[in-house]
Amino acid sequence: MNFTFKTLDDVDFVGKRVLIRVDMNCSVDPETKQITDTSRIEAIQQTLQELQNSKVVLMAHQGRPGSDDFISLEQHTKALRDLGFNASFIDDIFGEKAKEAISKVKDGEILVLQNVRYFDGELRKAPASEVAQEALVQELFPLFDLFVNDAFGAAHRSQASLVGFTTVLPSVAGRLVEKEIRTLTSATATDQHPWTLVLGGSKVEDKVKILDKLLATDRVDNAVLGGLVGTLFLIAAKDIPESYSKPIKGFESAVGTAKEILQNYSDVVILPQDAAVERNNARLECEFSEMNNSPFLDIGPKTAEKYVSIIRDSAVVFANGPMGYFEKEAFAEGTSRVLSAIADCEGITVVGGGHMGAMAMKMSLENRITHISTGGGATINFLTGKKLDLVVALEASAKRMDG
Ligand code: 3PG
């Protein structure tokens, strides 16, 4: 495949000072704060191996401010060491401590900077030329010869660490970004139907917006919903009262769009028909009327059965986001039934996002699913046909590099 941006094949990186942005945003146990899955770290290995004769500084985010998984990158550094890389960690991003450590990196070494979202300016989303003015970019770019973006999972975010450096440094895509774009391009090239989207998990505000855009493309025949996304739509459809909105961040802004989607695409959107809640520390499967204000923690058996049959009969399935609170084993059942159905489906199947991907691997389904993508939101954005921000930024950099 010919890419519209430059890759590691187009530049000389041996002995060079290379800043690389990766997405190693991992699932984290909300209680112990330990990383529970390292597949996104394993996915960047090829790029790091190719850069083994360069001075590498690695930049990444983990979680969002205020979320349970908003933690330091020390554990990620240890995971890189466990994979055989000569990696060390510095608890700083672009201050004096970080700059000094960066100046000491030798060929074959990897220095991991602190979670880039500990810097507030990273959270601003704006065009590349604007986020390039953030201190993060201005302080760090003079210390490097090359910027490599291998953060496919965050490819839909126009933030300083992701697109800012592309305006001031020669910039190329890493091997994971190449692989994801190549695979997703071929998986979406088919015009076969029925085409099913399985959408769940949290990040509800983002997902509702992107669902609206994706439905407007007429690609989707069935959108089966679960998790907090499903809860939002159940409230929007008045199947459950608004009091169930408490765990949904951004409910007020998302519910209006959810109502519009229900009105415009009532034949496509498929909602849960029953639930699983926690009662006396155990899973209780029930009708909505029996939930008694306990949070919706998983799809119930009637819903799972319906979703399984839709998925098995599909020609194409894209899945992002778990059906319930899968971190607790009792509420992982809906997600695991959906994933098994995806593995049984004979069509093209893509599972995306840290959580769903990790669970598919845990269930050893990787050889029965067409592609397990490291991207969740990025993959769904890719499906809308709009160019990902990461790609736009790398294309502009390629033009500058060609003079
Ligand atoms: C993801 O997990 O989808 C990516 O790491 C991006 O994270 P974000 O949605 O918090 O930007």
XYZ file of C-alpha atoms and ligand atoms in Angstrom:
414
model
C 0.000 0.000 0.000
C 1.276 3.472 -0.860
C 0.875 5.817 2.070
C 0.204 9.531 1.766
C 2.666 10.193 4.610
C 6.257 9.197 5.303
C 7.277 6.107 7.242
C 10.491 4.775 8.787
C 11.435 3.571 5.282
C 11.821 7.189 4.160
C 14.234 8.520 6.785
C 17.631 7.827 8.255
C 17.257 7.274 11.985
C 20.459 5.421 12.950
C 22.310 7.351 15.675
C 19.617 10.046 15.621
C 17.686 11.564 18.563
C 14.165 10.286 18.035
C 11.027 11.402 19.887
C 8.305 8.815 19.565
C 4.650 9.213 20.572
C 2.967 5.898 21.275
C -0.410 4.835 22.674
C 0.201 2.461 25.568
C -2.972 3.459 27.387
C -3.645 0.211 29.253
C -6.530 -1.246 31.242
C -5.905 -0.573 34.929
C -7.488 -2.313 37.933
C -9.505 0.491 39.586
C -8.624 -0.755 43.075
C -4.984 -1.854 42.871
C -4.028 0.660 40.126
C -2.028 -2.099 38.449
C -1.992 -2.459 34.663
C -4.063 -5.511 33.781
C -3.113 -5.901 30.119
C 0.004 -4.947 28.185
C -1.110 -5.690 24.620
C -0.849 -2.035 23.561
C 2.760 -2.052 24.816
C 3.498 -5.267 22.937
C 2.007 -3.682 19.805
C 4.733 -1.000 19.599
C 7.594 -3.497 19.774
C 8.355 -3.580 16.062
C 8.914 0.172 15.884
C 11.104 0.136 18.988
C 13.134 -2.785 17.665
C 13.811 -0.944 14.420
C 14.954 2.083 16.399
C 17.409 0.071 18.486
C 20.380 2.022 17.127
C 18.815 5.406 17.859
C 18.502 7.537 21.013
C 14.817 7.071 21.761
C 12.563 9.155 23.996
C 9.070 7.844 24.390
C 5.997 9.933 25.096
C 2.525 8.579 25.925
C -0.678 9.194 27.876
C -2.490 6.970 30.360
C -6.141 7.657 31.221
C -7.655 11.092 31.600
C -7.491 13.501 34.577
C -10.037 12.358 37.156
C -10.365 8.817 35.817
C -9.412 5.643 37.736
C -6.734 4.805 35.183
C -4.951 8.180 35.284
C -1.586 6.869 36.512
C 2.141 7.335 36.023
C 4.050 5.513 33.258
C 6.441 3.707 35.617
C 4.643 0.376 35.232
C 4.671 0.773 31.449
C 8.443 1.279 31.568
C 8.822 -1.911 33.579
C 6.675 -3.735 30.987
C 9.028 -2.474 28.252
C 12.003 -3.795 30.233
C 10.222 -7.149 30.584
C 9.992 -7.218 26.777
C 13.784 -6.852 26.630
C 14.107 -3.107 25.959
C 16.706 -0.997 27.736
C 14.084 1.414 29.091
C 14.208 3.862 31.987
C 11.633 6.287 33.360
C 11.812 9.958 34.311
C 9.123 11.595 36.418
C 9.016 14.743 34.300
C 7.785 15.682 30.828
C 9.622 18.781 29.597
C 11.164 20.373 32.723
C 14.875 20.624 33.518
C 14.943 17.076 34.921
C 13.506 15.639 31.698
C 15.782 17.737 29.470
C 18.880 16.611 31.340
C 17.844 12.953 31.144
C 17.068 13.351 27.417
C 20.545 14.752 26.763
C 22.076 11.622 28.319
C 20.150 9.011 26.285
C 22.542 6.790 24.310
C 21.994 4.688 21.196
C 19.951 1.612 22.134
C 18.371 3.274 25.174
C 14.746 4.297 25.637
C 13.778 7.069 28.048
C 10.073 7.080 28.977
C 8.711 10.515 29.947
C 5.928 10.917 32.520
C 2.237 10.642 31.464
C 1.910 13.512 28.990
C -1.616 14.294 30.241
C -0.130 15.425 33.571
C 0.525 18.596 31.542
C -2.744 20.563 31.186
C -1.829 21.990 27.774
C -1.909 18.476 26.328
C -5.662 18.320 26.898
C -6.372 21.211 24.495
C -7.612 20.050 21.126
C -6.828 22.449 18.268
C -5.207 22.420 14.805
C -1.561 21.276 14.682
C -0.173 24.799 14.175
C -1.921 25.968 17.366
C -1.053 23.071 19.671
C 2.543 23.360 18.416
C 2.742 26.561 20.485
C 2.275 24.602 23.730
C 5.323 24.619 26.027
C 5.550 20.836 25.662
C 6.403 21.162 21.968
C 8.438 24.362 22.175
C 10.646 23.072 25.016
C 11.245 19.613 23.582
C 11.480 19.854 19.812
C 14.999 21.419 19.680
C 16.333 18.308 21.437
C 15.379 15.925 18.591
C 16.170 15.118 14.957
C 13.022 13.141 14.163
C 9.444 12.634 15.403
C 7.795 9.237 14.990
C 4.070 8.928 15.618
C 3.035 5.359 16.380
C 0.021 6.234 18.558
C -2.716 4.733 16.413
C -5.113 4.464 19.397
C -5.057 8.253 19.738
C -4.910 9.013 15.998
C -8.213 10.927 16.181
C -6.923 13.449 18.741
C -5.471 16.783 17.616
C -3.377 17.360 20.747
C 0.124 18.781 21.241
C 2.039 15.526 21.689
C 0.240 13.906 18.753
C 0.262 16.556 16.041
C 2.222 19.557 17.404
C 5.686 18.104 16.783
C 4.849 17.340 13.150
C 4.944 21.082 12.379
C 8.502 21.556 13.673
C 10.330 18.229 13.191
C 10.655 15.837 10.252
C 7.861 13.404 11.099
C 6.970 9.872 10.063
C 4.524 7.126 11.012
C 5.683 4.158 13.075
C 5.121 0.533 12.054
C 1.946 0.086 14.139
C 0.252 3.071 12.493
C 1.213 1.630 9.088
C -0.157 -1.807 9.967
C -3.429 -0.490 11.406
C -4.140 1.755 8.425
C -3.282 -0.990 5.939
C -5.480 -3.570 7.705
C -8.421 -1.264 8.343
C -8.328 -0.009 4.752
C -8.670 -3.548 3.434
C -11.300 -4.523 6.051
C -13.468 -1.564 5.064
C -13.036 -2.037 1.319
C -15.887 -4.582 1.217
C -19.454 -3.561 0.373
C -20.938 -6.701 1.914
C -23.936 -6.560 4.257
C -25.311 -6.927 6.893
C -22.802 -4.604 8.530
C -22.960 -4.570 12.323
C -21.462 -2.157 14.825
C -21.160 -3.296 18.438
C -20.698 -0.231 20.632
C -20.344 -0.158 24.404
C -18.070 0.997 27.214
C -17.700 4.526 28.570
C -16.405 7.766 26.880
C -20.078 8.240 26.087
C -19.890 11.843 24.857
C -17.272 10.945 22.228
C -19.038 7.783 21.163
C -22.462 9.325 20.649
C -21.004 12.006 18.387
C -19.070 9.514 16.317
C -22.038 7.108 16.150
C -24.141 9.939 14.709
C -21.497 10.553 12.019
C -21.095 6.879 11.242
C -24.855 6.289 10.895
C -25.016 9.202 8.440
C -22.704 7.260 6.089
C -25.415 4.583 5.562
C -22.793 1.894 6.100
C -24.348 0.419 9.260
C -27.294 -2.007 9.198
C -27.293 -2.805 12.922
C -25.824 -0.827 15.822
C -26.102 -2.974 18.949
C -25.419 -1.036 22.130
C -24.286 -1.908 25.645
C -22.227 -0.574 28.552
C -22.682 3.063 29.541
C -23.464 3.921 25.904
C -26.384 1.477 26.100
C -27.479 2.973 29.432
C -27.546 6.455 27.866
C -29.754 5.252 25.009
C -32.077 3.388 27.386
C -32.589 6.676 29.238
C -33.021 8.583 25.953
C -35.653 6.000 24.897
C -37.325 6.336 28.338
C -36.867 2.583 28.942
C -35.203 3.456 32.269
C -35.458 6.707 34.254
C -32.893 9.517 34.188
C -31.713 8.610 37.711
C -29.554 5.912 36.062
C -27.422 8.609 34.411
C -25.131 9.131 37.457
C -22.129 7.123 36.181
C -22.328 8.744 32.723
C -19.814 11.602 32.322
C -21.184 14.252 29.959
C -24.752 12.888 30.143
C -26.402 16.307 29.654
C -24.616 17.011 26.395
C -24.906 13.447 25.051
C -28.561 12.698 25.724
C -29.904 15.143 23.119
C -27.829 13.532 20.358
C -28.905 10.083 21.559
C -32.580 11.109 21.245
C -31.997 12.412 17.720
C -30.223 9.192 16.755
C -33.170 7.156 18.058
C -35.550 9.268 16.014
C -33.516 9.195 12.794
C -32.221 5.623 12.873
C -34.852 3.643 14.791
C -34.496 0.746 12.322
C -30.714 0.499 12.885
C -30.138 1.118 16.603
C -30.768 -1.919 18.796
C -30.987 -1.437 22.551
C -30.686 -3.876 25.464
C -33.945 -5.566 26.439
C -32.888 -6.681 29.926
C -30.068 -6.082 32.384
C -27.760 -7.537 34.981
C -27.334 -5.634 38.249
C -25.542 -6.303 41.525
C -27.686 -7.612 44.378
C -26.163 -8.986 47.617
C -22.707 -8.978 46.006
C -23.906 -11.232 43.177
C -25.130 -10.891 39.580
C -28.891 -10.578 39.267
C -30.426 -10.772 35.793
C -33.658 -8.835 35.574
C -36.165 -6.776 33.610
C -35.629 -3.001 33.649
C -38.589 -2.613 36.010
C -36.807 -4.819 38.555
C -33.496 -2.908 38.597
C -34.535 -0.934 41.709
C -32.059 1.872 41.023
C -29.041 -0.461 40.920
C -26.706 0.553 38.072
C -26.913 -1.270 34.727
C -23.743 -3.443 34.935
C -24.238 -5.804 31.999
C -26.662 -6.788 29.270
C -29.085 -9.518 30.392
C -29.554 -12.973 28.781
C -32.380 -11.967 26.368
C -30.240 -9.132 25.035
C -27.135 -11.315 24.759
C -29.069 -13.927 22.788
C -30.393 -11.326 20.361
C -26.970 -9.672 19.893
C -25.283 -13.059 19.365
C -27.679 -13.980 16.565
C -27.291 -10.583 14.819
C -23.495 -10.794 15.043
C -23.234 -14.393 13.794
C -25.347 -13.558 10.721
C -23.365 -10.443 9.801
C -21.009 -10.080 6.846
C -18.980 -7.418 8.653
C -18.702 -6.693 12.396
C -16.828 -3.852 14.060
C -16.825 -3.849 17.871
C -15.644 -1.230 20.324
C -16.338 -1.049 24.044
C -17.513 -3.723 26.482
C -21.188 -4.536 27.094
C -20.861 -4.133 30.859
C -18.582 -3.610 33.837
C -16.275 -6.352 32.600
C -13.582 -5.581 35.199
C -15.778 -7.605 37.600
C -15.980 -11.185 36.413
C -19.715 -11.498 37.130
C -20.420 -8.673 34.707
C -18.053 -9.745 31.913
C -20.568 -12.315 30.639
C -22.315 -10.075 28.077
C -18.981 -8.961 26.618
C -17.650 -12.494 26.515
C -20.779 -13.807 24.750
C -20.546 -11.004 22.195
C -16.836 -11.698 21.607
C -17.476 -15.428 21.168
C -20.169 -14.609 18.592
C -17.712 -12.320 16.772
C -15.209 -15.215 16.667
C -17.958 -17.515 15.293
C -18.980 -15.010 12.600
C -17.669 -16.022 9.178
C -17.514 -12.458 7.869
C -14.914 -9.735 8.372
C -14.539 -8.993 12.077
C -12.638 -6.199 13.770
C -12.444 -5.708 17.527
C -11.014 -2.387 18.658
C -10.039 -0.527 21.786
C -7.923 -1.434 24.788
C -10.657 -3.162 26.803
C -12.362 -5.271 24.121
C -9.041 -6.168 22.494
C -7.567 -7.236 25.835
C -10.559 -9.424 26.598
C -10.473 -11.048 23.149
C -6.811 -11.942 23.765
C -7.600 -13.244 27.257
C -10.217 -15.493 25.651
C -7.583 -16.606 23.069
C -9.782 -15.486 20.170
C -7.048 -13.623 18.268
C -6.808 -16.247 15.510
C -10.566 -16.265 14.954
C -11.017 -12.508 14.559
C -9.901 -10.762 11.350
C -8.155 -7.929 13.191
C -7.747 -6.854 16.791
C -7.084 -3.141 16.513
C -5.280 -1.062 19.135
C -7.672 1.747 18.246
C -11.122 2.175 19.778
C -12.295 5.707 19.041
C -9.628 5.933 16.317
C -11.043 2.883 14.532
C -14.643 4.127 14.672
C -13.480 7.523 13.398
C -11.631 5.760 10.573
C -14.917 4.086 9.585
C -16.637 7.436 9.045
C -14.225 8.044 6.171
C -12.898 11.287 7.668
C -9.097 11.474 7.649
C -7.627 10.905 11.098
C -5.903 13.961 12.649
C -2.657 12.005 12.914
C -2.727 11.290 9.165
C -3.538 14.904 8.240
C -0.595 16.103 10.367
C 1.847 13.547 8.934
C 0.772 14.389 5.392
C 1.485 18.072 5.979
C 4.870 17.182 7.454
C 5.701 15.008 4.421
C 4.998 17.987 2.129
C 7.298 20.181 4.212
C 10.011 17.504 4.187
C 9.828 17.336 0.386
C 10.358 21.106 0.396
C -8.064 5.090 23.726
O -7.941 4.326 24.685
O -9.084 5.109 23.013
C -6.913 5.972 23.373
O -5.806 5.755 24.177
C -7.302 7.416 23.385
O -7.663 7.798 24.676
P -8.650 9.033 24.901
O -9.994 8.621 24.383
O -8.646 9.269 26.383
O -8.097 10.192 24.133
